[in-house]
Coordinates of C-alpha atoms in Angstrom, one line a residue:
M1010 CA 112.7 92.2 157.9
L1011 CA 110.7 90.9 160.9
F1012 CA 108.5 93.9 161.5
S1013 CA 105.1 93.8 159.8
T1014 CA 102.5 96.6 159.4
V1015 CA 100.9 95.4 162.6
D1016 CA 104.2 95.6 164.5
Y1017 CA 104.8 99.1 163.3
V1018 CA 101.3 100.1 164.4
I1019 CA 101.7 98.6 167.8
F1020 CA 105.1 100.2 168.2
A1021 CA 103.8 103.6 167.1
L1022 CA 100.8 103.3 169.5
L1023 CA 103.2 102.7 172.4
L1024 CA 105.0 106.0 171.5
V1025 CA 101.8 107.9 171.0
L1026 CA 100.3 106.6 174.3
S1027 CA 103.5 107.6 176.2
S1028 CA 103.3 111.1 174.7
A1029 CA 99.6 111.3 175.4
I1030 CA 100.1 110.6 179.1
G1031 CA 102.6 113.5 179.3
L1032 CA 100.1 115.8 177.5
Y1033 CA 97.3 114.7 179.8
Y1034 CA 99.1 115.6 183.0
A1035 CA 100.4 118.8 181.5
L1036 CA 96.7 119.9 181.0
S1037 CA 95.1 118.5 184.1
G1038 CA 95.5 119.0 187.9
G1039 CA 98.0 121.7 188.8
R1040 CA 99.5 121.5 185.3
Q1041 CA 103.0 120.9 186.7
R1042 CA 103.3 124.5 187.9
T1043 CA 104.9 123.8 191.2
T1044 CA 108.2 122.0 192.0
Q1045 CA 106.4 119.5 194.2
E1046 CA 104.0 118.5 191.5
F1047 CA 106.6 118.3 188.8
L1048 CA 109.3 116.5 190.8
L1049 CA 107.2 114.6 193.4
A1050 CA 103.8 114.1 191.6
N1051 CA 102.3 116.3 194.3
R1052 CA 102.8 113.3 196.7
S1053 CA 99.6 111.8 195.4
M1054 CA 100.7 108.4 194.0
G1055 CA 99.5 105.0 195.3
F1056 CA 101.8 102.2 196.2
F1057 CA 101.0 100.0 193.1
P1058 CA 102.0 102.3 190.3
V1059 CA 105.0 103.4 192.3
A1060 CA 106.1 99.8 192.7
L1061 CA 105.8 99.1 189.0
S1062 CA 107.7 102.3 188.2
L1063 CA 110.4 101.2 190.7
L1064 CA 110.6 97.9 188.9
A1065 CA 110.7 99.4 185.4
T1066 CA 113.4 101.9 186.2
F1067 CA 116.2 99.2 186.4
Q1068 CA 114.7 96.5 184.1
S1069 CA 117.1 97.2 181.2
A1070 CA 118.3 95.0 178.5
V1071 CA 120.4 93.2 181.1
A1072 CA 117.3 91.7 182.6
I1073 CA 115.2 91.2 179.5
L1074 CA 117.9 89.9 177.2
G1075 CA 121.0 89.2 179.3
V1076 CA 119.4 86.9 181.9
P1077 CA 118.0 84.4 179.3
S1078 CA 121.4 84.3 177.6
E1079 CA 123.1 83.7 180.9
I1080 CA 120.8 80.8 181.7
Y1081 CA 121.2 79.5 178.1
R1082 CA 125.0 79.3 178.4
F1083 CA 125.7 78.6 182.1
G1084 CA 122.6 77.2 183.7
T1085 CA 120.2 78.3 186.4
E1086 CA 122.7 79.2 189.1
Y1087 CA 122.1 82.9 188.5
W1088 CA 118.5 82.3 189.6
F1089 CA 119.7 82.3 193.3
L1090 CA 120.2 86.1 193.0
G1091 CA 116.5 86.2 194.0
C1092 CA 117.5 85.1 197.5
S1093 CA 119.1 88.6 198.1
Y1094 CA 116.0 90.5 197.1
I1095 CA 114.1 90.2 200.4
I1096 CA 116.9 91.6 202.7
G1097 CA 118.0 94.0 200.0
L1098 CA 114.4 95.5 199.9
L1099 CA 113.6 95.2 203.7
I1100 CA 116.5 97.4 204.7
P1101 CA 115.5 100.3 202.4
A1102 CA 111.8 99.9 203.5
Y1103 CA 112.6 100.3 207.2
I1104 CA 115.8 102.4 207.3
F1105 CA 116.2 104.5 204.1
I1106 CA 112.6 105.3 203.1
P1107 CA 111.5 106.8 206.5
V1108 CA 114.6 109.1 206.6
F1109 CA 114.1 110.4 203.1
Y1110 CA 110.4 110.7 203.3
R1111 CA 110.5 112.7 206.5
C1112 CA 113.3 114.9 205.1
G1113 CA 111.0 116.0 202.3
S1114 CA 113.7 117.0 199.9
P1115 CA 113.4 115.5 196.4
S1116 CA 117.2 115.1 196.2
T1117 CA 119.1 112.5 198.1
Y1118 CA 122.2 114.6 197.6
E1119 CA 120.6 117.6 199.4
Y1120 CA 120.1 115.2 202.3
L1121 CA 123.9 114.4 202.2
E1122 CA 124.7 118.1 202.5
L1123 CA 122.2 118.7 205.3
R1124 CA 123.5 115.7 207.2
F1125 CA 127.2 116.0 206.5
S1126 CA 128.7 118.7 204.2
K1127 CA 128.7 120.0 200.7
T1128 CA 131.8 118.0 199.9
V1129 CA 130.0 114.8 200.7
R1130 CA 127.1 115.9 198.5
I1131 CA 129.4 116.5 195.6
C1132 CA 131.1 113.1 196.1
G1133 CA 127.8 111.4 196.2
T1134 CA 126.6 113.2 193.0
V1135 CA 129.8 112.3 191.1
T1136 CA 129.5 108.7 192.2
F1137 CA 125.9 108.5 191.0
I1138 CA 126.8 110.1 187.6
F1139 CA 129.7 107.6 187.2
Q1140 CA 127.4 104.6 188.0
M1141 CA 124.5 105.7 185.8
W1142 CA 126.4 106.9 182.7
V1143 CA 129.6 104.9 182.7
L1144 CA 128.6 101.5 184.3
R1145 CA 125.0 101.3 183.2
K1146 CA 124.3 103.5 180.2
V1147 CA 127.4 102.5 178.2
K1148 CA 127.6 98.8 177.7
G1149 CA 129.9 97.3 175.1
G1150 CA 130.1 100.6 173.2
Q1151 CA 126.3 100.9 172.9
V1152 CA 124.6 103.8 174.6
E1153 CA 121.4 103.0 176.5
T1154 CA 118.9 105.8 177.2
N1155 CA 115.6 105.4 178.8
G1156 CA 114.1 105.7 175.4
S1157 CA 116.2 102.8 174.0
L1158 CA 115.0 100.7 177.0
L1159 CA 111.5 101.5 176.0
A1160 CA 112.3 100.4 172.5
K1161 CA 113.8 97.1 173.7
K1162 CA 110.8 96.3 175.8
A1163 CA 108.5 96.9 172.8
L1164 CA 110.8 94.8 170.6
V1165 CA 110.6 91.9 173.0
L1166 CA 106.9 91.8 172.4
Q1167 CA 107.4 92.1 168.7
L1168 CA 109.7 89.1 168.6
V1169 CA 106.7 86.9 169.4
V1170 CA 104.1 88.8 167.3
S1171 CA 106.1 88.4 164.0
C1172 CA 108.0 85.2 164.7
P1173 CA 107.7 83.0 161.6
E1174 CA 106.4 79.4 162.1
G1175 CA 109.1 77.0 163.0
R1176 CA 111.7 79.2 164.6
I1177 CA 112.2 81.6 167.5
P1178 CA 114.8 84.2 166.9
S1179 CA 117.5 84.8 169.6
L1180 CA 116.4 87.6 171.9
R1181 CA 119.9 89.0 172.1
G1182 CA 120.6 88.5 168.4
A1183 CA 117.4 90.3 167.4
V1184 CA 117.8 93.5 169.3
M1185 CA 121.4 94.0 170.5
G1186 CA 123.4 96.2 168.2
S1187 CA 122.7 98.5 165.3
E1188 CA 122.7 95.8 162.7
K1189 CA 120.0 93.9 164.6
Y1190 CA 118.0 97.1 165.0
R1191 CA 118.1 97.5 161.3
Y1192 CA 117.1 93.8 160.9
V1193 CA 114.1 94.0 163.2
T1194 CA 112.7 97.5 162.4
G1195 CA 114.6 98.8 159.4
F1196 CA 115.8 101.7 161.6
S1197 CA 119.4 102.5 162.5
L1198 CA 120.4 102.3 166.2
W1199 CA 120.8 106.0 166.5
G1200 CA 117.5 106.5 164.7
V1201 CA 115.8 104.5 167.4
V1202 CA 117.7 106.2 170.2
L1203 CA 116.8 109.6 168.9
T1204 CA 113.1 108.8 168.4
M1205 CA 112.8 107.2 171.8
G1206 CA 114.8 110.0 173.5
L1207 CA 112.5 112.7 172.0
V1208 CA 109.4 110.9 173.1
C1209 CA 110.8 110.4 176.6
T1210 CA 111.9 114.0 176.8
L1211 CA 108.4 115.1 175.7
Y1212 CA 106.3 113.2 178.2
T1213 CA 108.8 113.9 181.0
T1214 CA 108.9 117.6 180.3
L1215 CA 105.1 118.0 179.9
G1216 CA 103.8 115.6 182.6
G1217 CA 106.5 115.5 185.2
L1218 CA 106.9 112.6 187.5
K1219 CA 103.3 111.5 187.2
A1220 CA 103.7 111.0 183.5
V1221 CA 107.0 109.1 184.1
I1222 CA 105.4 106.8 186.6
W1223 CA 102.3 105.9 184.6
T1224 CA 104.5 105.4 181.5
D1225 CA 106.7 103.1 183.5
V1226 CA 103.5 101.1 184.4
I1227 CA 102.7 100.6 180.7
Q1228 CA 106.3 99.7 179.9
T1229 CA 106.3 97.1 182.7
L1230 CA 103.1 95.5 181.4
V1231 CA 104.6 95.4 177.9
M1232 CA 107.7 93.7 179.3
F1233 CA 105.7 91.1 181.2
A1234 CA 103.5 90.4 178.1
G1235 CA 106.6 90.0 175.9
Q1236 CA 108.3 87.6 178.3
L1237 CA 105.2 85.5 178.9
A1238 CA 104.5 85.3 175.2
V1239 CA 108.1 84.1 174.4
I1240 CA 107.9 81.5 177.1
I1241 CA 104.4 80.2 176.2
I1242 CA 105.0 80.0 172.4
G1243 CA 108.5 78.6 172.9
T1244 CA 107.2 75.9 175.3
V1245 CA 104.5 74.9 172.8
K1246 CA 107.1 74.6 170.0
V1247 CA 109.3 72.4 172.3
G1248 CA 106.4 70.2 173.3
S1249 CA 105.7 70.9 177.0
I1250 CA 107.3 72.6 180.0
Q1251 CA 108.2 69.1 181.3
E1252 CA 110.2 68.5 178.1
V1253 CA 111.9 71.8 178.5
W1254 CA 112.9 70.8 182.1
D1255 CA 114.0 67.3 181.0
I1256 CA 116.3 68.7 178.3
A1257 CA 117.8 71.2 180.7
L1258 CA 118.5 68.4 183.2
Q1259 CA 120.0 66.1 180.6
N1260 CA 122.4 68.9 179.6
N1261 CA 123.3 70.0 183.2
K1262 CA 121.6 73.3 182.9
I1263 CA 119.8 72.9 186.3
S1264 CA 122.3 74.1 188.9
G1265 CA 122.3 73.6 192.7
I1266 CA 123.7 76.0 195.3
N1267 CA 127.4 76.7 195.0
F1268 CA 129.1 77.3 198.3
N1269 CA 132.6 77.6 196.9
P1270 CA 134.1 80.7 198.5
D1271 CA 136.5 81.1 195.5
P1272 CA 136.0 84.7 194.3
F1273 CA 136.9 83.6 190.8
E1274 CA 133.8 81.4 190.6
R1275 CA 131.3 82.8 188.1
H1276 CA 128.4 82.5 190.6
S1277 CA 128.2 81.3 194.2
I1278 CA 125.8 81.8 197.0
W1279 CA 128.2 84.3 198.4
S1280 CA 128.4 86.5 195.3
L1281 CA 124.7 86.2 194.5
G1282 CA 123.4 86.3 198.0
I1283 CA 125.6 88.8 199.8
G1284 CA 126.7 90.7 196.8
G1285 CA 123.0 90.9 195.6
I1286 CA 122.0 92.5 198.9
F1287 CA 124.4 95.4 198.4
L1288 CA 123.3 95.6 194.8
M1289 CA 119.7 96.0 196.0
L1290 CA 120.7 98.6 198.6
S1291 CA 122.4 100.7 195.9
L1292 CA 119.4 100.5 193.5
Y1293 CA 116.5 100.6 195.9
G1294 CA 117.9 102.3 199.0
V1295 CA 119.8 105.4 197.9
N1296 CA 119.5 105.7 194.2
Q1297 CA 118.1 109.1 193.3
A1298 CA 115.7 107.7 190.6
Q1299 CA 114.1 105.3 193.1
V1300 CA 114.0 107.7 196.1
Q1301 CA 112.2 110.3 194.1
R1302 CA 109.5 107.7 193.3
Y1303 CA 109.2 106.8 197.0
L1304 CA 108.7 110.4 197.8
S1305 CA 105.8 110.7 195.3
S1306 CA 103.7 108.3 197.5
K1307 CA 100.7 109.7 199.4
T1308 CA 102.1 108.7 202.8
E1309 CA 105.2 107.1 204.2
K1310 CA 103.2 103.9 204.7
E1311 CA 102.4 103.8 201.0
A1312 CA 106.1 104.4 200.1
I1313 CA 107.1 101.4 202.3
L1314 CA 104.3 99.3 200.8
S1315 CA 105.6 100.0 197.3
C1316 CA 108.9 98.6 198.4
Y1317 CA 107.2 95.4 199.6
V1318 CA 105.3 95.0 196.3
V1319 CA 108.5 95.3 194.3
F1320 CA 109.8 92.1 195.9
P1321 CA 107.4 89.6 194.3
C1322 CA 107.6 91.6 191.0
Q1323 CA 111.4 91.3 191.0
Q1324 CA 111.0 87.5 191.6
V1325 CA 108.6 87.2 188.8
V1326 CA 110.9 89.1 186.4
L1327 CA 113.8 87.0 187.4
A1328 CA 111.8 83.8 187.0
L1329 CA 110.5 84.7 183.6
G1330 CA 114.0 85.6 182.4
C1331 CA 115.4 82.3 183.6
L1332 CA 112.5 80.3 182.1
T1333 CA 113.1 82.1 178.8
G1334 CA 116.7 81.0 178.8
L1335 CA 115.7 77.3 179.5
V1336 CA 113.0 77.4 176.8
M1337 CA 115.5 78.9 174.3
F1338 CA 118.0 76.2 175.1
A1339 CA 115.5 73.4 174.8
Y1340 CA 114.2 74.8 171.5
Y1341 CA 117.7 75.0 169.9
Q1342 CA 118.4 71.5 171.1
K1343 CA 115.5 70.2 169.0
H1344 CA 115.6 72.6 166.0
E1345 CA 118.3 73.8 163.6
I1346 CA 118.7 77.6 163.4
Q1347 CA 117.1 78.9 160.2
N1348 CA 119.3 82.0 160.1
P1349 CA 122.6 81.3 161.9
E1350 CA 124.1 84.6 160.7
M1351 CA 121.6 86.4 162.9
I1352 CA 123.1 84.9 166.1
A1353 CA 126.5 83.7 165.1
V1354 CA 128.1 86.9 166.2
S1355 CA 131.1 87.5 168.4
D1356 CA 130.2 88.7 171.9
Q1357 CA 133.6 90.1 172.8
E1358 CA 132.1 93.6 173.1
I1359 CA 129.3 92.7 175.4
E1360 CA 130.7 89.6 177.2
G1361 CA 128.6 90.3 180.3
F1362 CA 125.5 89.8 178.2
G1363 CA 126.5 86.5 176.8
G1364 CA 124.6 85.3 173.8
I1365 CA 123.9 82.3 171.6
R1366 CA 127.0 81.4 169.7
R1367 CA 126.6 78.0 168.1
G1368 CA 126.8 76.0 165.0
P1369 CA 124.8 72.9 164.5
Q1370 CA 125.0 72.0 168.2
A1371 CA 124.2 74.2 171.2
P1372 CA 127.0 74.8 173.7
V1373 CA 126.8 72.7 176.9

């Protein structure tokens, strides 16, 4: 079992701190007695915590675990998704945010009814539910709640804290699936989901949107710390960042821009660039979870500024994920896997995530 006493203490402290934030905002200020305070944080938030909360909302296991696996298996072409971020965030900043902020309603769907009709509002609501619960929350038969995302972010940090000398466990292999949860923490998947769900319900119910935003800030810092730690320790074990880059070059893992218009291409500038813009618009332009955070800002200017700040943060997260994939690839080119049973698992159920499936040699 990878978790040590120190790891359990850190993990427990993260849960306690999240609950304490909810309790603090339940007992301070207006004590969440009004709808505006509970749903919109009384429109008192600055741009920086809002920006980090916007970032944390959609940084699920896909970003933390899936991106490194994608880079490991198919190279750095996915990195070009970052080209779409600037346009995909400028449009919400100048078109969507002013409209929603001046409308004043905490619900994007209420705006649809005011602007069009109740039928349009219902269609928008159903579409959102379908996206969030079918496409995002259920992946490969595994249910993701906000609580389980919190668990995964904490587990990324744990992978470095308790990594034995001489090997770095696969990120995907360590935390994806109930068997890997049991391996890392000794808990079942549903035990983790239930625990995290209860904690998230507690701080959200007690502290409202303020508690959610500040907890998101902490989770984002944990996420950054975990990714940086994996990259730094992995690079040291490989030798140097130059050696990581050289190994990636020798094995054709550094990709150029693909202009092939074939829609069956795994990645191209068209799918990553143009498709990425629409992805950003759906996430940061009209998504209820994000719009509600924009509306918590002190002023419309602060809301727009939070959207600006998300752009470099998104680039950093993408870069860290890609670097993690390159470091993992370089490391496994130089070291035999100590516990191949931990990562030699079929990925048929979560093909989109990819993974590390290899025997003595890494796939090229």
